Coordinates of C-alpha atoms in Angstrom, one line a residue:
M242 CA 16.2 0.9 -26.5
A243 CA 14.0 -0.9 -23.7
E244 CA 13.0 -4.5 -23.9
R245 CA 9.3 -4.6 -23.8
M246 CA 8.1 -8.0 -22.1
Q247 CA 4.7 -9.4 -21.0
I248 CA 4.7 -11.2 -17.4
P249 CA 2.2 -13.6 -17.0
L250 CA 0.0 -13.5 -13.8
S251 CA -1.4 -16.5 -11.9
Y252 CA -4.1 -14.6 -10.2
G253 CA -7.4 -14.9 -12.5
D254 CA -7.6 -16.1 -16.2
A255 CA -5.1 -15.0 -19.0
R256 CA -4.0 -11.9 -16.9
S257 CA -0.4 -10.4 -17.6
V258 CA 1.5 -6.9 -17.1
N259 CA 3.5 -5.3 -19.6
A260 CA 7.1 -4.2 -18.6
D261 CA 10.2 -2.4 -20.0
L262 CA 13.7 -3.6 -19.3
S263 CA 16.3 -1.1 -19.8
R264 CA 19.6 -3.1 -19.6
Q265 CA 23.1 -1.3 -18.4
E266 CA 25.8 -3.5 -16.9
G267 CA 23.4 -6.3 -16.0
R268 CA 24.8 -6.9 -12.4
E269 CA 22.0 -5.1 -10.6
L270 CA 18.1 -4.6 -11.1
A271 CA 16.0 -2.0 -10.0
L272 CA 12.2 -3.1 -10.0
I273 CA 9.9 -0.4 -10.0
Y274 CA 6.3 -1.0 -8.9
P275 CA 4.5 2.1 -9.9
G276 CA 0.9 3.2 -8.3
L277 CA -2.7 2.9 -9.3
R278 CA -2.5 5.8 -11.7
Y279 CA 0.9 7.3 -10.8
T280 CA 2.9 5.5 -13.6
C281 CA 6.6 5.0 -14.1
E282 CA 6.4 7.9 -16.8
R283 CA 5.4 10.4 -14.0
P284 CA 7.9 12.7 -12.4
L285 CA 8.8 11.0 -9.1
L286 CA 9.4 7.5 -10.4
R287 CA 10.9 8.5 -13.8
S288 CA 13.5 10.6 -11.4
I289 CA 14.4 7.7 -9.2
A290 CA 14.8 5.3 -12.4
E291 CA 17.2 7.7 -13.7
V292 CA 19.1 7.4 -10.6
F293 CA 19.6 3.6 -10.7
E294 CA 20.5 3.9 -14.7
R295 CA 23.3 6.3 -13.8
Q296 CA 24.6 3.7 -11.3
G297 CA 24.6 1.1 -14.1
C298 CA 21.6 -1.1 -12.8
D299 CA 19.1 -2.6 -15.3
V300 CA 15.9 -1.1 -14.8
L301 CA 12.3 -3.2 -15.0
R302 CA 9.5 -0.6 -15.2
L303 CA 6.1 -2.2 -14.8
Q304 CA 3.1 -0.9 -16.3
F305 CA 0.0 -1.8 -14.0
R306 CA -3.6 -2.2 -15.4
Y307 CA -5.7 -1.9 -12.4
A308 CA -6.9 1.6 -12.8
D309 CA -8.6 0.4 -16.3
D310 CA -10.0 -2.9 -14.9
H311 CA -13.4 -2.7 -13.7
R312 CA -13.4 -6.2 -12.3
F313 CA -10.7 -5.0 -9.9
L314 CA -12.2 -1.8 -8.8
D315 CA -15.4 -3.2 -8.0
A316 CA -13.9 -6.1 -6.0
E317 CA -14.0 -5.9 -2.3
D318 CA -10.8 -4.5 -0.6
D319 CA -9.5 -8.2 0.6
A320 CA -9.8 -9.6 -2.8
Q321 CA -7.9 -6.6 -4.3
F322 CA -5.2 -7.2 -1.8
T323 CA -5.0 -10.7 -2.4
E324 CA -4.6 -10.0 -6.3
I325 CA -2.1 -7.1 -5.6
F326 CA 0.1 -9.4 -3.5
S327 CA 0.0 -12.1 -5.9
D328 CA 0.7 -10.2 -8.9
G329 CA 3.8 -8.8 -7.0
Q330 CA 5.0 -12.3 -6.3
D331 CA 4.7 -13.2 -10.1
I332 CA 6.4 -10.4 -11.2
L333 CA 9.4 -10.7 -8.9
A334 CA 9.5 -14.5 -9.8
H335 CA 9.8 -13.5 -13.6
A336 CA 12.3 -10.9 -12.7
L337 CA 14.9 -13.3 -11.2
T338 CA 15.0 -14.9 -14.8
L339 CA 16.2 -12.0 -16.4
G340 CA 19.8 -12.1 -15.4
A341 CA 22.4 -13.5 -12.6
Y342 CA 22.0 -10.4 -10.8
Q343 CA 24.1 -9.6 -7.6
R344 CA 21.8 -7.3 -5.9
F345 CA 17.9 -6.2 -6.2
W346 CA 16.7 -2.7 -5.7
M347 CA 12.9 -2.7 -5.1
I348 CA 11.0 0.4 -5.6
G349 CA 7.2 0.9 -4.9
K350 CA 4.8 4.0 -5.1
S351 CA 1.7 3.6 -3.2
L352 CA -0.3 0.5 -4.7
G353 CA 3.1 -0.5 -5.8
T354 CA 4.2 -0.8 -2.3
L355 CA 1.6 -3.4 -1.7
S356 CA 2.5 -5.6 -4.8
M357 CA 6.3 -5.2 -3.7
A358 CA 5.5 -6.3 -0.1
G359 CA 3.8 -9.3 -1.6
A360 CA 6.7 -10.0 -3.6
L361 CA 9.1 -9.8 -0.6
A362 CA 7.2 -12.0 1.6
A363 CA 7.0 -14.8 -0.7
H364 CA 10.6 -14.7 -2.4
R365 CA 12.8 -12.8 0.5
Q366 CA 14.8 -15.8 1.3
V367 CA 15.9 -16.5 -2.1
L368 CA 17.1 -12.9 -3.2
P369 CA 20.7 -12.8 -2.7
D370 CA 20.6 -9.4 -1.6
V371 CA 18.0 -6.8 -1.9
R372 CA 17.2 -3.0 -0.9
G373 CA 13.8 -1.2 -0.7
I374 CA 12.6 2.0 -1.3
W375 CA 8.7 2.8 0.1
L376 CA 7.4 5.7 -1.8
T377 CA 4.1 6.9 -0.3
P378 CA 3.5 3.4 1.2
G379 CA 0.0 2.6 1.4
L380 CA -0.2 2.0 5.2
L381 CA -4.1 3.3 5.8
K382 CA -6.7 0.0 5.7
T383 CA -4.0 -2.3 3.9
P384 CA -2.5 -5.3 4.9
L385 CA 1.2 -3.4 4.3
A386 CA 2.0 -2.5 8.0
E387 CA 1.5 -6.0 8.9
T388 CA 3.6 -7.6 6.1
L389 CA 6.4 -4.8 6.6
A390 CA 6.3 -6.0 10.5
T391 CA 7.8 -9.6 9.0
L392 CA 10.4 -8.2 6.8
S393 CA 13.8 -7.0 7.5
L394 CA 15.6 -5.2 4.8
S395 CA 17.6 -2.0 4.4
S396 CA 15.2 0.6 2.9
I397 CA 14.0 4.3 2.6
M398 CA 10.3 5.2 3.5
V399 CA 9.2 8.3 2.2
L400 CA 6.1 10.3 2.5
G401 CA 4.6 13.6 2.3
T402 CA 3.4 15.6 5.1
E403 CA 0.0 16.2 3.6
D404 CA -0.2 12.3 2.9
P405 CA -3.1 10.8 4.7
C406 CA -0.9 8.2 6.0
N407 CA 1.7 11.0 7.6
L408 CA 0.0 9.9 11.3
P409 CA 2.0 9.5 14.4
E410 CA 0.4 6.1 15.1
L411 CA 1.2 4.6 11.6
L412 CA 4.6 6.1 11.1
A413 CA 6.0 5.5 15.1
P414 CA 6.9 1.8 14.3
Y415 CA 9.5 2.9 11.5
E416 CA 11.0 5.7 13.5
V417 CA 12.5 3.2 15.6
R418 CA 13.6 0.6 13.2
S419 CA 17.3 0.5 12.3
D420 CA 16.5 -1.2 8.9
I421 CA 14.3 1.5 7.6
D422 CA 15.2 5.5 7.0
L423 CA 11.9 7.4 7.3
H424 CA 12.0 10.7 5.7
L425 CA 9.1 13.2 5.5
V426 CA 8.9 15.7 2.2
E427 CA 7.4 18.9 3.3
G428 CA 4.3 20.1 1.6
M429 CA 3.8 16.9 -0.5
D430 CA 0.6 14.9 -0.7
H431 CA -0.1 11.3 -1.6
G432 CA 0.2 11.7 -5.4
F433 CA 3.7 13.6 -4.8
Q434 CA 2.3 16.7 -5.7
H435 CA 3.3 19.8 -3.7
L436 CA 0.9 22.4 -2.3
D437 CA 2.8 25.2 -3.8
G438 CA 2.7 23.9 -7.4
L439 CA 5.0 22.5 -10.1
Q440 CA 8.2 24.4 -9.2
A441 CA 8.0 23.4 -5.5
E442 CA 7.2 19.8 -6.6
A443 CA 10.2 19.7 -9.4
A444 CA 12.5 20.8 -6.4
A445 CA 11.1 18.5 -3.8
I446 CA 11.5 15.7 -6.2
A447 CA 15.2 16.7 -7.3
E448 CA 16.2 16.7 -3.6
L449 CA 14.7 13.4 -3.2
A450 CA 16.7 12.1 -6.1
D451 CA 19.9 13.3 -4.4
L452 CA 18.8 11.8 -1.1
V453 CA 18.2 8.4 -2.9
T454 CA 21.6 8.6 -4.9
N455 CA 23.4 9.3 -1.5
W456 CA 21.6 6.4 0.1
V457 CA 22.5 3.9 -2.9
A458 CA 26.1 4.8 -2.6
S459 CA 26.1 4.4 1.4
Q460 CA 24.7 0.5 0.7
G461 CA 27.9 -0.4 -0.6

């Protein structure tokens, strides 16, 4: 059974984020930062979490509340980005207290990639070993690309061909980086829904889960 917790957040007053921790072997932690409305229960993140559970990793699933927070939704973009980055840092700082983990796997989806980037920008030097999975990263009109330019870690980056961020000028920097494996999934949009419907979506997610499984195995 998952261990439920509230992680205190330092941005604003009396804020926290709920999270569920599924403990396995306790040597590695997979930390999942979901999207604005794409929760950890949705097919893509559920499938990725299962990959890591099969590997014996503890898995921390976050439950963001941004989509229901009118204060956040009404804020200017810069204020939103500052809050997301700050929250990501607080979440990772808390995750560091949950066990003596030998490796961290950080997985972000859309808005979650911003939170993940903020966490890494603050704590990269104290992590003993970390790998990243950037799912439909928010590269368009956000500070994510600028932050990624300062980070180096073995990663997978995944976008659908129908994602608005699938632009040559946005993806070119990652096509030449040796630490990032860039993968485009045919027919998928930013919400990771397929143009051809649910059956095609499920097949694409299953294929991506296999890709992640093989990539995790390649990391030693």
